[in-house]
Tab-separated table of C-alpha atoms in Angstrom:
chain	number	residue	atom	x	y	z
A	1395	MET	CA	21.430	140.005	70.832
A	1396	ASP	CA	18.036	138.357	70.313
A	1397	PHE	CA	16.863	136.257	67.410
A	1398	ALA	CA	13.534	135.364	65.827
A	1399	VAL	CA	12.375	133.217	62.959
A	1400	CYS	CA	10.083	134.741	60.351
A	1401	ILE	CA	6.747	132.918	60.224
A	1402	ASN	CA	4.893	135.321	57.909
A	1403	ASN	CA	6.130	137.761	55.269
A	1404	GLN	CA	2.817	139.010	53.892
A	1405	ASP	CA	3.337	142.529	52.510
A	1406	TYR	CA	7.141	142.215	52.997
A	1407	THR	CA	8.159	139.495	50.518
A	1408	ALA	CA	11.118	141.520	49.238
A	1409	SER	CA	12.482	142.108	52.745
A	1410	LEU	CA	11.672	138.957	54.728
A	1411	ASP	CA	11.988	135.243	54.074
A	1412	VAL	CA	9.718	132.807	55.899
A	1413	ARG	CA	11.707	130.296	58.038
A	1414	LYS	CA	14.777	132.553	58.072
A	1415	ILE	CA	16.405	133.565	61.359
A	1416	TYR	CA	16.741	137.312	61.909
A	1417	GLN	CA	18.563	139.349	64.508
A	1418	VAL	CA	16.213	141.476	66.599
A	1419	SER	CA	17.275	144.765	68.181
A	1420	THR	CA	15.749	145.835	71.472
A	1421	ASP	CA	13.277	148.667	70.954
A	1422	GLU	CA	10.850	149.093	73.839
A	1423	LYS	CA	8.840	151.811	72.089
A	1424	ALA	CA	8.304	149.553	69.071
A	1425	GLN	CA	7.310	146.641	71.316
A	1426	ARG	CA	4.584	148.776	72.891
A	1427	HIS	CA	3.121	149.068	69.383
A	1428	ASN	CA	3.439	145.306	68.691
A	1429	LEU	CA	6.411	145.830	66.374
A	1430	LEU	CA	9.901	144.350	66.278
A	1431	ARG	CA	13.060	146.051	65.067
A	1432	VAL	CA	14.603	143.445	62.767
A	1433	ILE	CA	17.732	143.470	60.619
A	1434	ASP	CA	16.275	142.367	57.292
A	1435	GLU	CA	17.633	141.311	53.893
A	1436	SER	CA	18.954	144.820	53.213
A	1437	GLY	CA	21.218	144.633	56.268
A	1438	GLU	CA	19.377	147.563	57.838
A	1439	ASP	CA	17.021	147.447	60.797
A	1440	TYR	CA	13.342	148.135	60.196
A	1441	LEU	CA	10.113	147.738	62.114
A	1442	TYR	CA	7.868	144.793	61.296
A	1443	PRO	CA	4.721	143.390	62.920
A	1444	ALA	CA	5.771	141.313	65.934
A	1445	ASN	CA	3.332	138.532	65.000
A	1446	TYR	CA	5.364	137.901	61.834
A	1447	PHE	CA	8.108	136.397	64.025
A	1448	ALA	CA	8.595	133.774	66.712
A	1449	ALA	CA	11.362	134.379	69.244
A	1450	ILE	CA	13.955	131.597	69.393
A	1451	GLU	CA	16.886	130.632	71.582
A	1452	ILE	CA	20.035	129.664	69.724
A	1453	PRO	CA	23.147	127.884	71.024
A	1454	ASP	CA	26.034	130.068	72.168
A	1455	VAL	CA	28.297	128.767	69.385
A	1456	VAL	CA	25.778	129.935	66.759
A	1457	ARG	CA	25.325	133.253	68.554
A	1458	GLN	CA	29.109	133.755	68.378
A	1459	ILE	CA	29.201	132.976	64.653
A	1460	PHE	CA	26.414	135.507	64.014
A	1461	ALA	CA	28.260	138.132	66.089
A	1462	GLU	CA	31.466	137.617	64.111
A	1463	ALA	CA	29.586	137.964	60.813
A	1464	SER	CA	28.097	141.344	61.792
């Protein structure tokens, strides 16, 4: 389970919040097209421009809390 923080939500203001942490699903095909598969505000995973996010490392305790909430 990977995570990223949104740093830009241009064109996606209804789906993404700047400074919010999002779970990222591995999608190698999307990555080849500079996209990330992100679980957004709807709870579904969608493709967004990769440059709208910055990958982050989170502590294991936080990772566990996120996993339990899913």
